[in-house]
Coordinates of C-alpha atoms in Angstrom, one line a residue:
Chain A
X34 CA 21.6 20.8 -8.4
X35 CA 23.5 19.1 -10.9
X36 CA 23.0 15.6 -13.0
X37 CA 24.6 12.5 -11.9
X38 CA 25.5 10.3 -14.1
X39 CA 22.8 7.4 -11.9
X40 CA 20.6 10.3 -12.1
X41 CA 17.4 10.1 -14.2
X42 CA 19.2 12.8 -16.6
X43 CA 22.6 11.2 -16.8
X44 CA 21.4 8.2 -17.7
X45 CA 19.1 9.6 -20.8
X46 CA 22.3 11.5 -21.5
X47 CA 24.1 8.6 -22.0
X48 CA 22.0 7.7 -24.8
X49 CA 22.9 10.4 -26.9
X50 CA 26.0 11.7 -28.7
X51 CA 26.4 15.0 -26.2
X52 CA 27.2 17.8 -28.4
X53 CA 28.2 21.2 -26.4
X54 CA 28.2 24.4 -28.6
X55 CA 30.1 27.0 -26.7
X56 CA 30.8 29.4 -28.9
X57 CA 28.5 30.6 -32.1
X58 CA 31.1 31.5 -34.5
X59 CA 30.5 29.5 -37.6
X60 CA 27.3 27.6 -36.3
X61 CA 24.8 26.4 -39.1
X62 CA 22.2 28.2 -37.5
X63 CA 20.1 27.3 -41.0
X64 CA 20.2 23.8 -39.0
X65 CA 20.0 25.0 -35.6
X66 CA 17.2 27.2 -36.1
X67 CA 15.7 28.3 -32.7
X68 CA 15.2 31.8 -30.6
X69 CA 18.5 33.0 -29.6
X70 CA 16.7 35.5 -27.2
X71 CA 17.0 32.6 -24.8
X72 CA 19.6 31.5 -22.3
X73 CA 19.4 28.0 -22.4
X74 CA 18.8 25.9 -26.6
X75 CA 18.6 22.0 -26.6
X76 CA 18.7 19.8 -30.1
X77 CA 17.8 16.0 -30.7
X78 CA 19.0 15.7 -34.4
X79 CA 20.4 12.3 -36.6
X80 CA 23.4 12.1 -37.9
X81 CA 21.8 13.8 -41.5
X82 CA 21.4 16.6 -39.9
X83 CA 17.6 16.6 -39.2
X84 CA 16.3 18.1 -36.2
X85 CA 13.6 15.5 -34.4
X86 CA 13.1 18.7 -31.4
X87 CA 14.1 21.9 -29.9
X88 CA 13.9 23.2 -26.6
X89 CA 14.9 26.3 -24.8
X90 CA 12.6 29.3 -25.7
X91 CA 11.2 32.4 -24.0
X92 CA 8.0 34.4 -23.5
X93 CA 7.4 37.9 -21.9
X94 CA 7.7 36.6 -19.1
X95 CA 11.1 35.7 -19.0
X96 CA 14.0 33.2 -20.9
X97 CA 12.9 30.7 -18.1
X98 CA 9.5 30.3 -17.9
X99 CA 9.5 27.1 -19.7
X100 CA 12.7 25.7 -18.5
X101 CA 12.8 22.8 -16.0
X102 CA 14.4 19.4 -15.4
X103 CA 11.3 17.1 -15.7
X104 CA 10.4 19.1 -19.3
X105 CA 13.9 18.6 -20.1
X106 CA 14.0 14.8 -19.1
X107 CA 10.6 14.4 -21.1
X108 CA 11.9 15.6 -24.0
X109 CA 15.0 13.4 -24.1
X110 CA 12.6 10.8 -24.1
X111 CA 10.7 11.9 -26.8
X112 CA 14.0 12.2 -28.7
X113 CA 14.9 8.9 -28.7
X114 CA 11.6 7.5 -29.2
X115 CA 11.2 9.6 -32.8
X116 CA 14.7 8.5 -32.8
X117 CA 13.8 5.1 -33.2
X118 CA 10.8 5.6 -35.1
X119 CA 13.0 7.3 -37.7
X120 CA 15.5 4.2 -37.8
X121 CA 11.9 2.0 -38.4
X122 CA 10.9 4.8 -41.2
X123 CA 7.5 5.8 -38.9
X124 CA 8.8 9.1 -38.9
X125 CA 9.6 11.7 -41.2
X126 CA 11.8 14.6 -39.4
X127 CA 11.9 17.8 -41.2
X128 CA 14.6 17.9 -43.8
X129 CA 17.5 19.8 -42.6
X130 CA 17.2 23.5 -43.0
X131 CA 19.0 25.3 -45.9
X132 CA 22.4 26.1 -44.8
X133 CA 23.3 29.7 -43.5
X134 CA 26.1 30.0 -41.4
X135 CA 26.7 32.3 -38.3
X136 CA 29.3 34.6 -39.4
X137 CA 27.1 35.6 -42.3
X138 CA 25.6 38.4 -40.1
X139 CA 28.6 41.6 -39.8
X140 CA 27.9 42.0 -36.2
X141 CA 29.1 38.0 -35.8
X142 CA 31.6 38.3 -38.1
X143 CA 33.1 40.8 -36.6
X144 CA 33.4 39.3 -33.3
X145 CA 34.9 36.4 -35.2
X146 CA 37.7 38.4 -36.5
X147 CA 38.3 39.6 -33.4
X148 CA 39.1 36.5 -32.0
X149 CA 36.4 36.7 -29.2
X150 CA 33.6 34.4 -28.1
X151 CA 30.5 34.9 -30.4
X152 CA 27.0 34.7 -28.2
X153 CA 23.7 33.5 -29.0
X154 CA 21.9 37.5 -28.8
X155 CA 24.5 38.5 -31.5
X156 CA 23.3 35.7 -33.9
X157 CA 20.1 37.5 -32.3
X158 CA 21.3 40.9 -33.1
X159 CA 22.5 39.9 -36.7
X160 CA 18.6 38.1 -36.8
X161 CA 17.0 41.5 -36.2
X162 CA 19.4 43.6 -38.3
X163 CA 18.8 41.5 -41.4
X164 CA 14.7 41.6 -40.6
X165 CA 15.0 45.4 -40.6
X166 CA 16.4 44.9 -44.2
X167 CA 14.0 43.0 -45.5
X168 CA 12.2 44.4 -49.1
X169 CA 8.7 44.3 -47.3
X170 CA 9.7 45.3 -43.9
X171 CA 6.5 46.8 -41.9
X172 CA 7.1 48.2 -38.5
X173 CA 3.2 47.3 -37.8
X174 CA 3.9 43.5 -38.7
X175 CA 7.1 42.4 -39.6
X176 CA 9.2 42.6 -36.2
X177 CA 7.5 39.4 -34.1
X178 CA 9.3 36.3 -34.2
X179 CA 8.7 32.8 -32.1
X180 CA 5.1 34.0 -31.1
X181 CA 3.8 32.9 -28.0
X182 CA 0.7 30.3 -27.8
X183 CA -0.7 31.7 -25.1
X184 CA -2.2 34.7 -27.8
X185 CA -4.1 31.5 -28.5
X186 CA -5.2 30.7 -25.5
X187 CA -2.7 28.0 -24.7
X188 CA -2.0 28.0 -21.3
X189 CA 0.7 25.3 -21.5
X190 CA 2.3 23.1 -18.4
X191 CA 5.5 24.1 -17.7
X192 CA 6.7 20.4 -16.8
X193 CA 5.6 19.2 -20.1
X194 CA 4.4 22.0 -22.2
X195 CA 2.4 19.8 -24.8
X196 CA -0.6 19.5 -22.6
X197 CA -2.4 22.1 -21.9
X198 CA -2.7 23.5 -18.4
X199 CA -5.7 25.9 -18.8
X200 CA -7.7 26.3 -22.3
X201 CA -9.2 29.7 -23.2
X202 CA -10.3 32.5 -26.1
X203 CA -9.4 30.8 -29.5
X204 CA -8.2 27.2 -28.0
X205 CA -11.2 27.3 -26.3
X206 CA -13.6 28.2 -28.9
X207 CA -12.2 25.8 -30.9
X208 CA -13.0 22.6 -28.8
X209 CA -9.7 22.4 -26.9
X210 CA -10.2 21.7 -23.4
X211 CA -7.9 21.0 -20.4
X212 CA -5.7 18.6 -20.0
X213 CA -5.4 17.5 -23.8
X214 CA -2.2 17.2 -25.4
X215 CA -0.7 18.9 -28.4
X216 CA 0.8 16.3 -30.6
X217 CA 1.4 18.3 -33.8
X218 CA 0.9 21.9 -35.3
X219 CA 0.0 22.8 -39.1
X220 CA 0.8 19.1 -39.3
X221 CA 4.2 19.4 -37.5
X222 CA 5.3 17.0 -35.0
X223 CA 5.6 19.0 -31.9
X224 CA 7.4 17.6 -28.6
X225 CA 8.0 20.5 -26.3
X226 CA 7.0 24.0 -26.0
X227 CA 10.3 25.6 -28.4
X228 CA 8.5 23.3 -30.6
X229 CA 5.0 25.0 -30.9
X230 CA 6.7 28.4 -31.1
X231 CA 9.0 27.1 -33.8
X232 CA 5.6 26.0 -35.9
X233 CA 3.8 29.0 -35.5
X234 CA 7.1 31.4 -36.2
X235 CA 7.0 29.9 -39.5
X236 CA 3.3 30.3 -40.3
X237 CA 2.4 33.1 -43.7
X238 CA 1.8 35.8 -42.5
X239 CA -1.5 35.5 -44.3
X240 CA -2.4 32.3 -42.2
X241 CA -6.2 33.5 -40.5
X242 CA -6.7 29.9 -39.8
X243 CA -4.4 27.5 -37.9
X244 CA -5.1 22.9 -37.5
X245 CA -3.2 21.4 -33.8
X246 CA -3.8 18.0 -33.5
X247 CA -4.4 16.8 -30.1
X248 CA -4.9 13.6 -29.0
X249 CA -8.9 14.1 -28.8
X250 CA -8.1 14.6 -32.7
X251 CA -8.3 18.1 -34.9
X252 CA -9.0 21.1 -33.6
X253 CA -9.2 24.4 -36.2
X254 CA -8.2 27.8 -34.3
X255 CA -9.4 30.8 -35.7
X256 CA -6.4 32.9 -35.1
X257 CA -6.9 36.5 -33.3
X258 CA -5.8 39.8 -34.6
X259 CA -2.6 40.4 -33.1
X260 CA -2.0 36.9 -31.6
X261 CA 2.0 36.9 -33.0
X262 CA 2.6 40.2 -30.9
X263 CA 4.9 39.9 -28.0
X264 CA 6.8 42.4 -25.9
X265 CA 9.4 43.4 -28.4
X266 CA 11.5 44.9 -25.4
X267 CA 12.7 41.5 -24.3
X268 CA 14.6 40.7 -27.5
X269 CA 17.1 42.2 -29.6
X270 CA 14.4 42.8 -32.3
X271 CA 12.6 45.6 -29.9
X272 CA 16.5 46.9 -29.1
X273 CA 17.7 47.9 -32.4
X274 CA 14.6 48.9 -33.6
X275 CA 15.5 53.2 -34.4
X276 CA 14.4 55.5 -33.0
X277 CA 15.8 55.3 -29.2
X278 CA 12.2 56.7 -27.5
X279 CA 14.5 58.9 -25.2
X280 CA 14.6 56.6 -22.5
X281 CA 15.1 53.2 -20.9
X282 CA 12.7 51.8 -18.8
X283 CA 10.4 48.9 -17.7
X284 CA 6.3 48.4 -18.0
X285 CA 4.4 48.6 -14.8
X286 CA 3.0 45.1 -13.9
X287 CA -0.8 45.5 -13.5
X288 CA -0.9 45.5 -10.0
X289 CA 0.9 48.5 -10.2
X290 CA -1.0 50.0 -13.1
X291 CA -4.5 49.3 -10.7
X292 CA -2.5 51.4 -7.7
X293 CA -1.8 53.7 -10.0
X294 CA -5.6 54.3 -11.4
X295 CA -4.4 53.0 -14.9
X296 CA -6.2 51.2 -17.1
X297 CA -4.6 47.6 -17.2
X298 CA -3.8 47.6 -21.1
X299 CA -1.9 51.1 -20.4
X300 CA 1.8 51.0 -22.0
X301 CA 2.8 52.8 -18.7
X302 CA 6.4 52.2 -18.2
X303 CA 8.8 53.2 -15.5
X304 CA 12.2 55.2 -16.5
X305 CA 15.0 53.0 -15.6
X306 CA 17.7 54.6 -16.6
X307 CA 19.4 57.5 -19.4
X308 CA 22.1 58.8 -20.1
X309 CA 23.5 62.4 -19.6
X310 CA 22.5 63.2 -23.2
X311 CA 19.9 60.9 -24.0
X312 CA 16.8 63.4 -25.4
X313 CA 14.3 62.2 -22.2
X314 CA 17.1 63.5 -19.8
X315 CA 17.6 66.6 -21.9
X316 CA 13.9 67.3 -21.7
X317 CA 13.8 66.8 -18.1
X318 CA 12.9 63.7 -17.3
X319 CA 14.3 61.5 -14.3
X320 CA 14.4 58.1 -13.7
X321 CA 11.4 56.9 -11.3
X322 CA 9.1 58.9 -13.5
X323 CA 6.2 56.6 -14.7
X324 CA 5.2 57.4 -18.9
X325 CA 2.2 57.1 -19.0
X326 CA 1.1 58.8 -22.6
X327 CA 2.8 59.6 -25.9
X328 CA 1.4 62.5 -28.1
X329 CA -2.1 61.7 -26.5
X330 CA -1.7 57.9 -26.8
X331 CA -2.0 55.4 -23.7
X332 CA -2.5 52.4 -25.1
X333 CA -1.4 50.1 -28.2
X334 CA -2.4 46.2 -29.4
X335 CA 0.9 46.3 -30.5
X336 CA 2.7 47.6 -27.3
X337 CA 3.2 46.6 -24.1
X338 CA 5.8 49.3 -23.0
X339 CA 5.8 53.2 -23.8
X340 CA 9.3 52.2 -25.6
X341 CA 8.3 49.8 -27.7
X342 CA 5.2 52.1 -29.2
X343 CA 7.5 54.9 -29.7
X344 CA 10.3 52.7 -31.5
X345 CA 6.7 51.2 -33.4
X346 CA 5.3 54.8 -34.1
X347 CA 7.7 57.5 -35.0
X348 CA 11.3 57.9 -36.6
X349 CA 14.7 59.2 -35.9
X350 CA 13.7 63.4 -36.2
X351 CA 10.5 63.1 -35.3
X352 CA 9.0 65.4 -32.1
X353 CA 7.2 63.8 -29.3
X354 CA 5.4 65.3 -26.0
X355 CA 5.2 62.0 -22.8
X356 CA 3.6 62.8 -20.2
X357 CA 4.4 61.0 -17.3
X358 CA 4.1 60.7 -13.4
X359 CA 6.5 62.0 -11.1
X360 CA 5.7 61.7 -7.2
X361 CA 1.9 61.8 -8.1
X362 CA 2.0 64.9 -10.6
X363 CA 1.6 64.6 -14.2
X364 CA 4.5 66.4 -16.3
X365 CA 5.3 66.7 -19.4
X366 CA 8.2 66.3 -21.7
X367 CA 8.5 67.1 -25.0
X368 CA 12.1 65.8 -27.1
X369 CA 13.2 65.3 -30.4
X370 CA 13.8 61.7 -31.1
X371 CA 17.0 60.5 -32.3
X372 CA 18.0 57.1 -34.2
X373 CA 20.4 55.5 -31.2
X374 CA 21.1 56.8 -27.6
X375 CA 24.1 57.8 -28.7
Chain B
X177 CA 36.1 26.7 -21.3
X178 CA 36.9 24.5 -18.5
X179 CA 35.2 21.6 -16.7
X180 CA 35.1 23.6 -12.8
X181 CA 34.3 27.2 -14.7
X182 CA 31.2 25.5 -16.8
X183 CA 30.3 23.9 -13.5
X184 CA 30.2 27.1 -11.7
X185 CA 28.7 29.2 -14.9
X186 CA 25.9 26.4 -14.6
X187 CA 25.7 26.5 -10.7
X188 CA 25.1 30.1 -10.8
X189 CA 22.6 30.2 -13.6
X190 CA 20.3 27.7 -11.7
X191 CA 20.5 29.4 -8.3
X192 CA 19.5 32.4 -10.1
X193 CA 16.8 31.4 -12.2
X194 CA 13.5 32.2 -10.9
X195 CA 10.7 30.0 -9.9
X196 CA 7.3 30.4 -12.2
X197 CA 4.6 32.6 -10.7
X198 CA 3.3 29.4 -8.7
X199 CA 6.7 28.3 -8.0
X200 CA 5.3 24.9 -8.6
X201 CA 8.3 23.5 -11.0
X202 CA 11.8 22.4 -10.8
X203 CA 13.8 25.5 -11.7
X204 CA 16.6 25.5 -14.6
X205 CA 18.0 22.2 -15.8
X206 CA 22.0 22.1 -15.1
X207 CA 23.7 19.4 -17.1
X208 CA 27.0 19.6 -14.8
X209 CA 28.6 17.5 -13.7
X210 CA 27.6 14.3 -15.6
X211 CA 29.2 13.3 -18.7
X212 CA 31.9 14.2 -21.2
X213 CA 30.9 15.8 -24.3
X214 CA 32.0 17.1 -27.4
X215 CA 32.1 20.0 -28.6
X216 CA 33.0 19.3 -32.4
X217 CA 29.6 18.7 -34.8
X218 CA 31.2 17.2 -37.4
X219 CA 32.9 14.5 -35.1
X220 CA 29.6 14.8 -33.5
X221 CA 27.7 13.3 -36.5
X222 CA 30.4 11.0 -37.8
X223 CA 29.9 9.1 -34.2
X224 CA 25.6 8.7 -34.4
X225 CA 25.9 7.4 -37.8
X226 CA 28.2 4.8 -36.4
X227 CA 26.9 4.0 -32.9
X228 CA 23.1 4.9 -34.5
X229 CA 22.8 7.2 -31.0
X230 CA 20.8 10.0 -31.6
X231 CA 22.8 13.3 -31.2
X232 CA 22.0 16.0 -27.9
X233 CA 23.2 19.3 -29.2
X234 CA 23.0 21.8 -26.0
X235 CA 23.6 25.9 -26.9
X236 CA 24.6 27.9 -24.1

């Protein structure tokens, strides 16, 4: 499929200035602030740099769960309408974000220097490395960026992911129903679904209380424990997090967890792959085998995968015992943990 | 990158996106083959303040 220029998208295109970023050496991502775990980023910006939208984020479910051509055609609309609003002075963007260029990360700059291509999951990479760094880093609550509003109950439609599909737990209990539309967060204009994750990455931390305005007027979630957690696995956060947990491997989906006789909030996850010397191997583990319990644990609010609670939970030195399934036997492995595969 | 290799990059990326659980929406958006654009911000900006066109930045 692609987007004529008579098409629906070609002509919305030709609205705008069409900017292509390629390459993400020396990108103001301070300006450009979105999830670079992500395949796919849009921006609607003026010429003062302020952003009016984003679009283009992920959830555990994939990079593409909320990509498709009517969201994307909806949200070029929006752009030019808080375009014009802007011109009129209706609308106050966001003033542009404090500068902070790519190549500001090593890992980028490196690549730079190089002379190759820089991606958007190293700007990722040199995101999570500079987390890890932080004065008040805390394993338990600092790692979870761009959370996803379904922790709130926001079952959002994927064609235009400001309404609301299905309305449950916190959304529900506080007066959101189906069908209504999201038309700002903590006050923030919000136009697609990188949009709402954008808000609510930049919450405090503190925040127990959160205000979306939909078009029914206010509604005041009470946000849950745990509602900023996501599967760190699927981004670069959850990848450099030390210690390796001896293995790489995928969760079980709960279907297969119910086959199985696991509980459905089990961390069970499926060996994938190792290397010759990576400590799982070592200990005799193969891939196919099915973890299914660290040191006695089975479960985490924090963890969706066995890998994820062990790079949450323990350090480079430390000694674990998984037990795990192999061809319907339980078997155990017990390894020293080390800070990289390597 | 070239025009024909960002075509095919794009083709490939759509035919291999998957559908949503209920396969019920159009899969990845593929802005190939429609207009030119630009790849410099700078020039980028300097040409919405003078046409007053809002600018589409796409990452990739």
């Amino acid at each position: 499929m692609s987007t004529p220029k008579d098409g629906p998208l070609g002509k919305l295109q030709e609205k705008y200035i069409r900017l292509r970023i390629t390459n993400m050496a020396e990108v103001d991502i301070g300006v450009f602030e979105m999830d670079f775990n992500t395949t796919f980023g849009l921006f609607v910006l003026n010429h003062r740099k302020q952003v009016y939208l984003r679009y283009g984020a992920r959830n555990d479910a994939g990079a593409e769960t909320f990509l498709s051509i009517p969201s994307v055609a909806i949200a070029l609309q929006r752009g030019l309408i808080l375009h014009e609003r802007w011109k009129a002075g209706s609308f106050t963007p966001p003033p542009a974000g404090k500068s902070k260029m790519s190549q500001t990360f090593p890992n980028v700059l490196k690549t730079v220097r190089e002379n190759k291509c820089v991606h958007c999951h190293q700007v990722a990479e040199g995101q999570a490395v500079e987390i890890f760094a932080l004065a008040d880093f805390d394993k338990k609550t600092s790692p979870w960026i761009f959370p996803d509003p379904a922790k709130l109950g926001l079952k959002l439609k994927v064609d235009d992911p400001i309404v609301v599909e299905h309305s449950t737990g916190a959304a529900a209990k506080s007066g959101i129903k189906n069908g209504e539309e999201i038309l700002k967060v903590d006050g923030k204009t919000v136009s697609t679904f990188a949009d709402i994750q954008y808000v609510l990455h930049h919450l405090p931390r503190d925040r127990k209380e959160l205000t979306l305005t939909t078009n029914q007027g206010p509604r005041k979630i009470a946000l849950p424990s745990h509602w900023r957690v996501t599967d760190l696995n699927r981004r670069s956060i959850g990848h450099k997090m030390e210690p390796f947990p001896g293995f790489w491997g995928k969760p079980l989906t709960i279907g297969e967890k119910k086959k199985l006789g696991l509980p459905t909030e089990s961390f069970a996850t499926r060996a994938t792959k190792f290397w010759v010397s990576t400590p799982g191997k070592q200990a005799g583990m193969r891939e196919g085998d099915i973890v299914i319990a660290v040191d006695g644990a089975s479960s985490s609010p924090l963890a969706v995968n066995a890998q994820v609670y062990i790079r949450l939970n323990y350090e480079a030195g430390d000694e674990i015992t998984v037990k795990y399934l192999r061809e319907g036997k339980t078997r155990e492995a017990k390894y020293t943990l080390k800070a990289k595969p390597w | 990158m070239n025009l024909p290799i960002l075509a095919a990059t794009a083709l490939l990326a759509l035919l291999s996106a998957p559908l949503s659980a209920d396969n019920t929406h159009t899969p990845a958006p593929a802005f190939e083959p429609s207009h030119p654009w630009i790849t410099d911000l700078d020039l980028a900006l300097e040409q919405s303040r003078k046409t007053g066109k809002p600018i589409l930045a796409e990452f990739r």
